[in-house]
Tab-separated table of C-alpha atoms in Angstrom:
chain	number	residue	atom	x	y	z
C	1	MET	CA	-37.736	13.295	52.616
C	2	SER	CA	-37.608	14.804	49.124
C	3	THR	CA	-37.228	12.674	46.037
C	4	ASP	CA	-34.021	13.105	44.027
C	5	ASN	CA	-35.211	13.676	40.448
C	6	THR	CA	-31.640	13.844	39.124
C	7	SER	CA	-30.794	10.223	39.833
C	8	LYS	CA	-30.094	7.971	36.865
C	9	PRO	CA	-33.071	5.883	35.693
C	10	MET	CA	-32.923	2.152	36.269
C	11	LEU	CA	-32.345	-0.084	33.247
C	12	ALA	CA	-35.088	-2.562	32.438
C	13	THR	CA	-34.101	-6.179	32.966
C	14	ALA	CA	-35.898	-9.475	33.132
C	15	ASP	CA	-36.309	-9.048	36.907
C	16	ALA	CA	-36.905	-5.287	36.914
C	17	PRO	CA	-39.500	-4.095	34.379
C	18	ALA	CA	-39.200	-0.705	32.739
C	19	GLU	CA	-40.559	2.222	34.738
C	20	ASN	CA	-42.596	3.353	31.702
C	21	PRO	CA	-43.998	0.256	29.957
C	22	ALA	CA	-45.786	2.307	27.298
C	23	ALA	CA	-42.574	4.017	26.272
C	24	ALA	CA	-40.717	0.715	26.349
C	25	ASP	CA	-43.300	-0.909	24.089
C	26	GLY	CA	-42.921	1.871	21.528
C	27	SER	CA	-39.123	1.855	21.555
C	28	VAL	CA	-37.000	0.286	18.824
C	29	THR	CA	-34.139	-2.029	19.691
C	30	ALA	CA	-30.821	-0.807	18.290
C	31	VAL	CA	-29.367	-3.261	15.811
C	32	ASP	CA	-25.979	-3.039	14.137
C	33	PRO	CA	-26.696	-2.043	10.497
C	34	ARG	CA	-24.085	-4.526	9.261
C	35	LEU	CA	-26.214	-7.344	10.681
C	36	LEU	CA	-29.282	-6.065	8.861
C	37	VAL	CA	-27.340	-5.854	5.597
C	38	ARG	CA	-26.247	-9.471	5.829
C	39	GLU	CA	-29.661	-10.707	6.873
C	40	GLN	CA	-31.230	-9.079	3.805
C	41	GLY	CA	-28.961	-10.962	1.413
C	42	LEU	CA	-28.148	-9.572	-2.031
C	43	SER	CA	-30.616	-6.686	-1.775
C	44	GLY	CA	-29.018	-5.674	1.527
C	45	TYR	CA	-25.542	-5.558	0.004
C	46	LEU	CA	-26.782	-3.532	-2.963
C	47	GLY	CA	-28.390	-1.054	-0.595
C	48	GLU	CA	-25.193	-0.835	1.458
C	49	PHE	CA	-23.183	-0.271	-1.736
C	50	LYS	CA	-25.461	2.618	-2.740
C	51	ARG	CA	-25.196	4.109	0.736
C	52	LYS	CA	-21.390	3.982	0.623
C	53	MET	CA	-21.342	5.617	-2.801
C	54	LYS	CA	-23.534	8.477	-1.566
C	55	ALA	CA	-21.333	8.888	1.509
C	56	GLY	CA	-18.161	9.005	-0.599
C	57	ASP	CA	-16.810	5.728	0.734
C	58	LEU	CA	-15.400	4.660	-2.637
C	59	GLY	CA	-12.505	2.503	-1.449
C	60	SER	CA	-10.444	1.051	-4.322
C	61	ILE	CA	-13.324	1.050	-6.814
C	62	PRO	CA	-12.177	4.120	-8.851
C	63	VAL	CA	-8.622	2.813	-9.370
C	64	VAL	CA	-9.790	-0.707	-10.258
C	65	VAL	CA	-12.280	0.671	-12.784
C	66	GLY	CA	-9.614	3.018	-14.110
C	67	LEU	CA	-7.121	0.172	-14.510
C	68	ILE	CA	-9.656	-1.897	-16.440
C	69	ILE	CA	-10.367	1.052	-18.749
C	70	ILE	CA	-6.640	1.711	-19.287
C	71	TRP	CA	-6.007	-1.943	-20.177
C	72	ALA	CA	-9.022	-2.029	-22.499
C	73	ILE	CA	-7.893	1.119	-24.337
C	74	PHE	CA	-4.307	-0.026	-24.849
C	75	GLN	CA	-5.408	-3.518	-25.869
C	76	SER	CA	-7.685	-1.994	-28.519
C	77	LEU	CA	-4.744	0.074	-29.793
C	78	ASN	CA	-2.214	-2.767	-29.695
C	79	SER	CA	-3.094	-6.436	-29.376
C	80	ASN	CA	0.293	-7.142	-27.758
C	81	PHE	CA	-0.528	-5.176	-24.603
C	82	LEU	CA	-2.362	-7.957	-22.743
C	83	THR	CA	-0.003	-10.715	-23.828
C	84	ALA	CA	1.620	-12.817	-21.109
C	85	GLY	CA	5.068	-11.429	-21.918
C	86	ASN	CA	4.069	-7.781	-21.664
C	87	LEU	CA	2.042	-8.253	-18.472
C	88	SER	CA	4.910	-10.194	-16.899
C	89	ASP	CA	7.341	-7.414	-17.820
C	90	ILE	CA	4.973	-4.845	-16.299
C	91	SER	CA	4.787	-6.909	-13.102
C	92	VAL	CA	8.566	-6.985	-12.714
C	93	ALA	CA	9.077	-3.350	-13.726
C	94	MET	CA	6.581	-2.097	-11.156
C	95	VAL	CA	8.340	-3.653	-8.132
C	96	GLY	CA	11.090	-1.045	-7.681
C	97	THR	CA	8.720	1.923	-7.723
C	98	GLY	CA	6.105	-0.109	-5.850
C	99	MET	CA	8.480	-0.790	-2.950
C	100	ILE	CA	9.193	2.924	-2.610
C	101	ALA	CA	5.452	3.628	-2.772
C	102	VAL	CA	4.838	1.245	0.155
C	103	GLY	CA	7.070	3.431	2.334
C	104	ILE	CA	5.294	6.539	1.042
C	105	VAL	CA	1.953	5.042	2.155
C	106	PHE	CA	3.210	4.945	5.764
C	107	VAL	CA	4.222	8.612	5.564
C	108	LEU	CA	0.970	9.706	3.912
C	109	LEU	CA	-1.018	7.983	6.650
C	110	LEU	CA	0.519	10.561	9.010
C	111	GLY	CA	-0.608	13.314	6.647
C	112	GLU	CA	3.032	14.142	5.819
C	113	ILE	CA	5.318	13.795	2.794
C	114	ASP	CA	8.799	12.410	2.058
C	115	LEU	CA	10.606	14.017	-0.879
C	116	SER	CA	13.891	12.228	-0.226
C	117	VAL	CA	12.922	8.683	-1.252
C	118	GLY	CA	14.234	8.988	-4.801
C	119	SER	CA	17.682	10.089	-3.667
C	120	VAL	CA	17.736	7.534	-0.831
C	121	SER	CA	16.952	4.765	-3.321
C	122	GLY	CA	19.884	5.908	-5.459
C	123	VAL	CA	22.198	5.941	-2.425
C	124	ALA	CA	21.214	2.356	-1.568
C	125	GLY	CA	22.060	1.108	-5.052
C	126	ALA	CA	25.334	3.045	-5.071
C	127	THR	CA	26.254	1.816	-1.571
C	128	PHE	CA	25.770	-1.800	-2.592
C	129	ALA	CA	27.767	-1.333	-5.802
C	130	VAL	CA	30.696	0.394	-4.063
C	131	LEU	CA	30.869	-2.103	-1.198
C	132	ASN	CA	30.445	-5.210	-3.340
C	133	VAL	CA	32.138	-4.362	-6.636
C	134	THR	CA	34.738	-1.774	-5.639
C	135	HIS	CA	35.705	-3.106	-2.203
C	136	GLY	CA	34.902	-6.799	-2.682
C	137	MET	CA	32.477	-7.132	0.229
C	138	SER	CA	30.147	-10.155	0.167
C	139	GLU	CA	26.842	-9.513	-1.588
C	140	TRP	CA	24.654	-10.361	1.409
C	141	LEU	CA	26.545	-8.047	3.769
C	142	ALA	CA	26.616	-5.251	1.191
C	143	LEU	CA	22.880	-5.733	0.629
C	144	ILE	CA	22.099	-5.478	4.347
C	145	LEU	CA	24.288	-2.400	4.789
C	146	ALA	CA	22.651	-0.717	1.789
C	147	ILE	CA	19.189	-1.257	3.301
C	148	LEU	CA	20.382	-0.051	6.721
C	149	THR	CA	21.737	3.078	5.018
C	150	GLY	CA	18.229	3.859	3.791
C	151	ALA	CA	16.738	3.165	7.217
C	152	ALA	CA	19.280	5.455	8.884
C	153	ALA	CA	18.617	8.253	6.385
C	154	GLY	CA	14.875	7.992	6.986
C	155	ALA	CA	15.335	7.920	10.764
C	156	ILE	CA	17.415	11.119	10.597
C	157	HIS	CA	14.690	12.861	8.602
C	158	GLY	CA	12.007	11.637	10.985
C	159	TYR	CA	13.906	12.696	14.119
C	160	VAL	CA	14.603	16.218	12.816
C	161	PHE	CA	10.938	16.535	11.875
C	162	ALA	CA	9.418	14.967	14.993
C	163	LYS	CA	11.821	16.141	17.726
C	164	ILE	CA	13.118	19.479	16.479
C	165	GLY	CA	9.895	20.458	14.720
C	166	VAL	CA	11.233	21.313	11.263
C	167	PRO	CA	8.454	20.812	8.660
C	168	ALA	CA	8.687	17.436	6.908
C	169	PHE	CA	8.639	19.124	3.508
C	170	ALA	CA	11.778	21.138	4.313
C	171	VAL	CA	13.587	18.247	5.996
C	172	THR	CA	13.029	15.776	3.199
C	173	LEU	CA	13.711	18.378	0.491
C	174	ALA	CA	17.089	18.950	2.131
C	175	GLY	CA	17.487	15.164	2.256
C	176	LEU	CA	16.753	14.927	-1.459
C	177	LEU	CA	19.640	17.285	-2.222
C	178	PHE	CA	22.056	15.897	0.376
C	179	TRP	CA	21.645	12.212	-0.478
C	180	ASN	CA	21.832	12.918	-4.192
C	181	GLY	CA	25.161	14.639	-3.638
C	182	PHE	CA	26.299	11.808	-1.371
C	183	MET	CA	25.473	9.271	-4.092
C	184	LEU	CA	27.467	11.215	-6.695
C	185	GLN	CA	30.392	11.435	-4.271
C	186	ILE	CA	30.644	7.713	-3.524
C	187	LEU	CA	30.186	6.730	-7.171
C	188	GLY	CA	33.250	8.775	-8.061
C	189	SER	CA	34.282	10.338	-11.325
C	190	ASN	CA	33.328	7.307	-13.399
C	191	GLY	CA	29.701	7.709	-12.371
C	192	THR	CA	28.655	4.147	-13.189
C	193	ILE	CA	29.408	0.824	-11.521
C	194	ASN	CA	28.213	-2.308	-13.284
C	195	LEU	CA	26.870	-5.174	-11.174
C	196	ASP	CA	27.480	-8.882	-11.648
C	197	SER	CA	24.724	-10.040	-14.014
C	198	GLU	CA	24.615	-13.370	-12.191
C	199	GLY	CA	24.892	-11.881	-8.717
C	200	LEU	CA	22.401	-11.626	-5.861
C	201	VAL	CA	20.984	-8.192	-6.668
C	202	ALA	CA	20.784	-8.852	-10.414
C	203	LYS	CA	18.707	-11.966	-9.760
C	204	LEU	CA	16.106	-9.947	-7.861
C	205	THR	CA	14.502	-9.063	-11.180
C	206	SER	CA	16.009	-11.630	-13.555
C	207	TYR	CA	15.146	-14.844	-11.698
C	208	TYR	CA	11.920	-16.718	-12.521
C	209	PHE	CA	10.498	-19.878	-10.985
C	210	SER	CA	10.090	-21.781	-14.243
C	211	ASP	CA	8.260	-24.758	-12.705
C	212	VAL	CA	4.520	-24.240	-13.258
C	213	ALA	CA	3.894	-25.637	-9.768
C	214	ALA	CA	5.433	-22.487	-8.265
C	215	GLY	CA	2.835	-20.131	-9.705
C	216	TYR	CA	-0.123	-22.418	-9.024
C	217	GLY	CA	1.232	-23.275	-5.580
C	218	LEU	CA	1.544	-19.609	-4.588
C	219	ALA	CA	-1.995	-18.949	-5.824
C	220	ALA	CA	-3.337	-21.908	-3.829
C	221	VAL	CA	-1.485	-20.837	-0.675
C	222	ALA	CA	-2.783	-17.261	-1.014
C	223	VAL	CA	-6.387	-18.404	-1.447
C	224	ALA	CA	-6.193	-20.905	1.419
C	225	ALA	CA	-4.555	-18.358	3.713
C	226	TYR	CA	-7.243	-15.795	2.948
C	227	PHE	CA	-10.059	-18.263	3.623
C	228	LEU	CA	-8.575	-19.492	6.896
C	229	SER	CA	-7.798	-15.970	8.070
C	230	SER	CA	-11.335	-14.766	7.314
C	231	PHE	CA	-12.946	-17.867	8.802
C	232	LEU	CA	-10.944	-17.753	12.048
C	233	ASP	CA	-11.478	-14.002	12.360
C	234	ASN	CA	-15.229	-14.583	12.083
C	235	ARG	CA	-15.086	-17.285	14.743
C	236	ARG	CA	-13.391	-14.844	17.118
C	237	ARG	CA	-15.966	-12.159	16.353
C	238	GLU	CA	-18.868	-14.514	16.917
C	239	ALA	CA	-17.363	-15.629	20.222
C	240	VAL	CA	-17.472	-12.079	21.589
C	241	GLY	CA	-20.755	-11.112	19.941
C	242	VAL	CA	-19.270	-8.771	17.338
C	243	PRO	CA	-20.924	-8.584	13.865
C	244	SER	CA	-19.204	-10.896	11.383
C	245	ARG	CA	-19.518	-12.007	7.791
C	246	PRO	CA	-21.640	-15.088	7.032
C	247	LEU	CA	-19.839	-18.140	5.664
C	248	SER	CA	-21.475	-17.652	2.263
C	249	GLU	CA	-19.896	-14.213	1.893
C	250	ILE	CA	-16.461	-15.543	2.823
C	251	ILE	CA	-16.826	-18.285	0.206
C	252	VAL	CA	-17.829	-15.771	-2.486
C	253	ARG	CA	-14.850	-13.545	-1.666
C	254	THR	CA	-12.509	-16.552	-1.639
C	255	VAL	CA	-13.773	-17.723	-5.029
C	256	ALA	CA	-13.253	-14.225	-6.469
C	257	LEU	CA	-9.704	-14.156	-5.120
C	258	ALA	CA	-9.071	-17.663	-6.509
C	259	VAL	CA	-10.177	-16.577	-9.995
C	260	VAL	CA	-7.788	-13.597	-9.962
C	261	ALA	CA	-4.882	-15.509	-8.367
C	262	PHE	CA	-5.000	-18.481	-10.734
C	263	ALA	CA	-5.518	-16.215	-13.764
C	264	VAL	CA	-2.302	-14.394	-12.822
C	265	ALA	CA	-0.525	-17.736	-12.288
C	266	ILE	CA	-1.621	-18.938	-15.738
C	267	MET	CA	-0.362	-15.684	-17.271
C	268	PHE	CA	3.077	-16.025	-15.623
C	269	ASN	CA	3.386	-19.684	-16.627
C	270	GLN	CA	2.710	-18.826	-20.257
C	271	TYR	CA	5.884	-16.716	-20.274
C	272	LYS	CA	9.003	-17.389	-18.179
C	273	GLY	CA	7.301	-18.444	-14.968
C	274	LEU	CA	6.707	-16.788	-11.595
C	275	PRO	CA	9.069	-13.788	-11.105
C	276	LEU	CA	11.008	-13.692	-7.850
C	277	ALA	CA	10.522	-9.911	-7.723
C	278	VAL	CA	6.735	-10.278	-7.641
C	279	VAL	CA	6.914	-12.879	-4.863
C	280	ILE	CA	9.056	-10.577	-2.701
C	281	PHE	CA	6.746	-7.623	-3.387
C	282	LEU	CA	3.645	-9.600	-2.398
C	283	VAL	CA	5.313	-10.799	0.803
C	284	MET	CA	6.159	-7.200	1.687
C	285	LEU	CA	2.592	-6.076	0.994
C	286	VAL	CA	1.096	-8.814	3.163
C	287	THR	CA	3.546	-8.101	5.990
C	288	THR	CA	3.056	-4.326	6.004
C	289	ASP	CA	-0.726	-4.676	5.700
C	290	PHE	CA	-0.692	-6.941	8.762
C	291	VAL	CA	1.412	-4.409	10.684
C	292	LEU	CA	-0.927	-1.538	9.851
C	293	ARG	CA	-4.229	-3.336	10.393
C	294	ARG	CA	-3.476	-5.920	13.090
C	295	THR	CA	-0.968	-4.350	15.469
C	296	SER	CA	-1.117	-1.563	18.039
C	297	TYR	CA	1.742	0.157	16.196
C	298	GLY	CA	-0.374	0.347	13.042
C	299	ARG	CA	-3.336	1.727	14.965
C	300	LYS	CA	-1.107	4.433	16.423
C	301	ILE	CA	-0.075	5.484	12.897
C	302	PHE	CA	-3.716	5.837	11.862
C	303	ALA	CA	-4.469	7.710	15.090
C	304	LEU	CA	-1.677	10.204	14.416
C	305	GLY	CA	-3.002	10.730	10.910
C	306	GLY	CA	-6.405	11.549	12.384
C	307	SER	CA	-5.271	13.969	15.092
C	308	VAL	CA	-1.803	14.565	16.504
C	309	GLU	CA	-3.048	16.324	19.633
C	310	ALA	CA	-5.632	13.663	20.441
C	311	SER	CA	-2.964	10.983	19.960
C	312	ARG	CA	-0.569	12.787	22.282
C	313	ARG	CA	-3.242	13.062	24.969
C	314	ALA	CA	-3.990	9.363	24.547
C	315	GLY	CA	-0.405	8.606	25.550
C	316	ILE	CA	1.040	7.843	22.113
C	317	ASN	CA	4.745	8.608	21.752
C	318	VAL	CA	4.432	10.960	18.780
C	319	VAL	CA	8.185	11.435	18.300
C	320	MET	CA	8.839	7.693	18.255
C	321	ILE	CA	6.027	6.909	15.812
C	322	ARG	CA	6.965	9.702	13.419
C	323	THR	CA	10.666	8.834	13.513
C	324	SER	CA	9.981	5.131	12.964
C	325	VAL	CA	7.611	5.827	10.059
C	326	TYR	CA	10.266	7.843	8.250
C	327	ALA	CA	12.768	5.069	8.981
C	328	ILE	CA	10.332	2.638	7.339
C	329	SER	CA	10.018	4.984	4.362
C	330	GLY	CA	13.806	5.119	4.017
C	331	THR	CA	14.048	1.330	4.315
C	332	PHE	CA	11.558	0.721	1.526
C	333	ALA	CA	13.214	3.430	-0.583
C	334	ALA	CA	16.488	1.506	-0.233
C	335	ILE	CA	14.826	-1.801	-1.130
C	336	GLY	CA	13.193	-0.178	-4.137
C	337	GLY	CA	16.548	1.286	-5.180
C	338	LEU	CA	18.128	-2.168	-5.122
C	339	PHE	CA	15.365	-3.520	-7.370
C	340	ILE	CA	15.877	-0.620	-9.768
C	341	ALA	CA	19.629	-1.265	-9.796
C	342	SER	CA	18.856	-4.935	-10.412
C	343	LYS	CA	16.732	-4.048	-13.432
C	344	ILE	CA	19.588	-2.198	-15.151
C	345	THR	CA	22.393	-4.256	-13.467
C	346	SER	CA	24.260	-1.091	-12.513
C	347	ALA	CA	24.383	1.888	-10.195
C	348	ASN	CA	24.782	5.223	-11.946
C	349	GLN	CA	24.499	8.957	-11.404
C	350	GLY	CA	20.963	9.049	-12.796
C	351	ALA	CA	19.610	6.666	-10.157
C	352	GLY	CA	16.789	8.104	-8.066
C	353	SER	CA	16.325	11.130	-10.316
C	354	GLY	CA	13.811	11.948	-13.004
C	355	GLU	CA	10.233	10.875	-12.480
C	356	LEU	CA	10.925	8.196	-9.817
C	357	LEU	CA	9.943	10.370	-6.838
C	358	MET	CA	6.773	11.614	-8.465
C	359	ASN	CA	5.820	8.134	-9.668
C	360	ALA	CA	6.228	6.691	-6.166
C	361	ILE	CA	4.085	9.384	-4.557
C	362	ALA	CA	1.584	9.208	-7.405
C	363	ALA	CA	1.334	5.427	-7.055
C	364	ALA	CA	0.412	5.696	-3.374
C	365	VAL	CA	-2.155	8.437	-3.997
C	366	ILE	CA	-3.644	6.968	-7.176
C	367	GLY	CA	-4.021	3.637	-5.386
C	368	GLY	CA	-6.309	5.224	-2.793
C	369	THR	CA	-4.146	6.534	0.062
C	370	SER	CA	-5.386	9.923	1.213
C	371	LEU	CA	-3.080	12.929	1.064
C	372	PHE	CA	-4.811	14.230	4.183
C	373	GLY	CA	-3.732	11.324	6.384
C	374	GLY	CA	-5.552	8.602	8.284
C	375	ARG	CA	-6.829	6.576	5.315
C	376	GLY	CA	-5.057	4.038	3.139
C	377	ARG	CA	-3.500	0.592	2.896
C	378	THR	CA	-0.189	-0.652	1.564
C	379	TRP	CA	-2.126	-2.588	-1.110
C	380	ASN	CA	-2.905	0.858	-2.556
C	381	ALA	CA	0.730	0.977	-3.676
C	382	LEU	CA	0.181	-2.132	-5.804
C	383	LEU	CA	-2.895	-0.724	-7.530
C	384	GLY	CA	-1.352	2.704	-8.072
C	385	VAL	CA	1.939	1.480	-9.476
C	386	LEU	CA	0.047	-0.908	-11.775
C	387	VAL	CA	-1.799	2.085	-13.225
C	388	ILE	CA	1.380	4.124	-13.738
C	389	ILE	CA	3.518	1.354	-15.248
C	390	SER	CA	0.611	0.206	-17.435
C	391	ILE	CA	0.329	3.732	-18.846
C	392	GLN	CA	4.074	3.888	-19.475
C	393	TYR	CA	4.219	0.505	-21.211
C	394	GLY	CA	1.042	1.166	-23.193
C	395	LEU	CA	2.311	4.504	-24.476
C	396	ALA	CA	5.718	2.969	-25.222
C	397	LEU	CA	4.049	0.325	-27.395
C	398	GLN	CA	2.407	3.158	-29.306
C	399	GLY	CA	5.737	4.931	-29.712
C	400	ILE	CA	4.562	7.995	-27.776
C	401	ALA	CA	7.352	10.185	-26.358
C	402	SER	CA	8.101	10.660	-22.658
C	403	PRO	CA	6.686	14.220	-22.439
C	404	ILE	CA	3.233	12.891	-23.293
C	405	GLN	CA	3.676	10.123	-20.707
C	406	TYR	CA	4.421	12.727	-18.038
C	407	MET	CA	1.369	14.780	-19.042
C	408	ILE	CA	-0.970	11.796	-18.940
C	409	THR	CA	0.419	10.529	-15.613
C	410	GLY	CA	0.065	14.058	-14.192
C	411	GLY	CA	-3.538	14.201	-15.387
C	412	VAL	CA	-4.331	10.872	-13.751
C	413	LEU	CA	-2.727	12.042	-10.498
C	414	LEU	CA	-4.697	15.305	-10.538
C	415	ALA	CA	-7.945	13.437	-11.143
C	416	THR	CA	-7.151	11.124	-8.224
C	417	VAL	CA	-6.393	14.008	-5.850
C	418	VAL	CA	-9.627	15.732	-6.882
C	419	ILE	CA	-11.559	12.518	-6.188
C	420	ASP	CA	-9.826	12.244	-2.814
C	421	ALA	CA	-10.722	15.825	-1.873
C	422	VAL	CA	-14.333	15.450	-3.018
C	423	THR	CA	-14.613	12.115	-1.201
C	424	ARG	CA	-13.295	13.637	2.010
C	425	LYS	CA	-15.762	16.525	1.749
C	426	THR	CA	-18.633	14.120	1.066
C	427	GLN	CA	-17.689	11.990	4.051
C	428	LYS	CA	-17.649	15.042	6.304
C	429	THR	CA	-21.106	15.999	5.059
C	430	ALA	CA	-22.313	12.460	5.736
C	431	GLY	CA	-20.719	12.514	9.196
C	432	ARG	CA	-18.219	9.719	8.413
C	433	ALA	CA	-14.959	11.681	8.643
């Protein structure tokens, strides 16, 4: 009987020794590199940091460094820039654009674009104003219907794109024009509807928790939640034998977060207190980050951004995911529009126009979300909008005109896109993309 040389070799176990002991003795056991990094302590982390830099895995480092430089420059030009009042005003002013940018992050993760968000945000503000002020509808019901209007607009764009196959650029460009016209139509000939300065929407940006316990309490809850989440996640990883962070690293990260969180709380308490707008924005960021990183729906979005065909073959409902993502974009555009209307306590014909669309897209990209799809987090919207609003407020303190603000913001956006493209190319060279 002949021997079958094509059969699979037996694996060496405690009861069955390897067929070639010499080869087995010279072999090297595969070890997860993350375990080696953590076993080597500080030197291991420094080496891992250098490796990531060479591979183009920059993460949020460029935008954080850029934000620090921007703040340092404006503080050197005007000592009022880093005062509690100015920073608090920046925090509230960024929420409207930041909310829209969160929706843009979802769309960019697919590798697509949504040009309609500015107009949709204007429609939401106008819808609320018409229903509440003109027709006397209750504020809560008008608020809900305004948000649903944005969700419906986004779902229409997503369905036409995903089901019919019209390019997203064309669909949302048409949406930009249509919804802008719709907003002008419902506002009527007057063009401006003033909101109740003491009403629900107005308080979105005007209400502050003046009790110092609110700011410190939120900081403490955030730090505790982060520690418990990281600790429990590590316990689950250890239980199934997956590499996890050591307790010392979790403590260091928690301490760093505590320093930032309580510094922000101190800053708010030195002015009017903790802004309601910032609390809502943070809740939205935490919720959307959880959806993207901890749910199967979020994983499907990332998968689509990586490869549509591979996702389809894996059984992902491409039409449903794309349609729902655009509905999410429209929803956050509507929420952002309500915050913008709250800031000026009115809905007018200029809502959603000007630089709003570009600022929202720029915020998502500057924060670290890739234009090519498949990479980004909703927290990128926070970092990006902080950069943009900081530039605007800093230049305004210097009395610099809007054209220069546009030029500088455009330069920052171009630099970010270049970094993104170079990073992507570097990652492909390193075999990480």
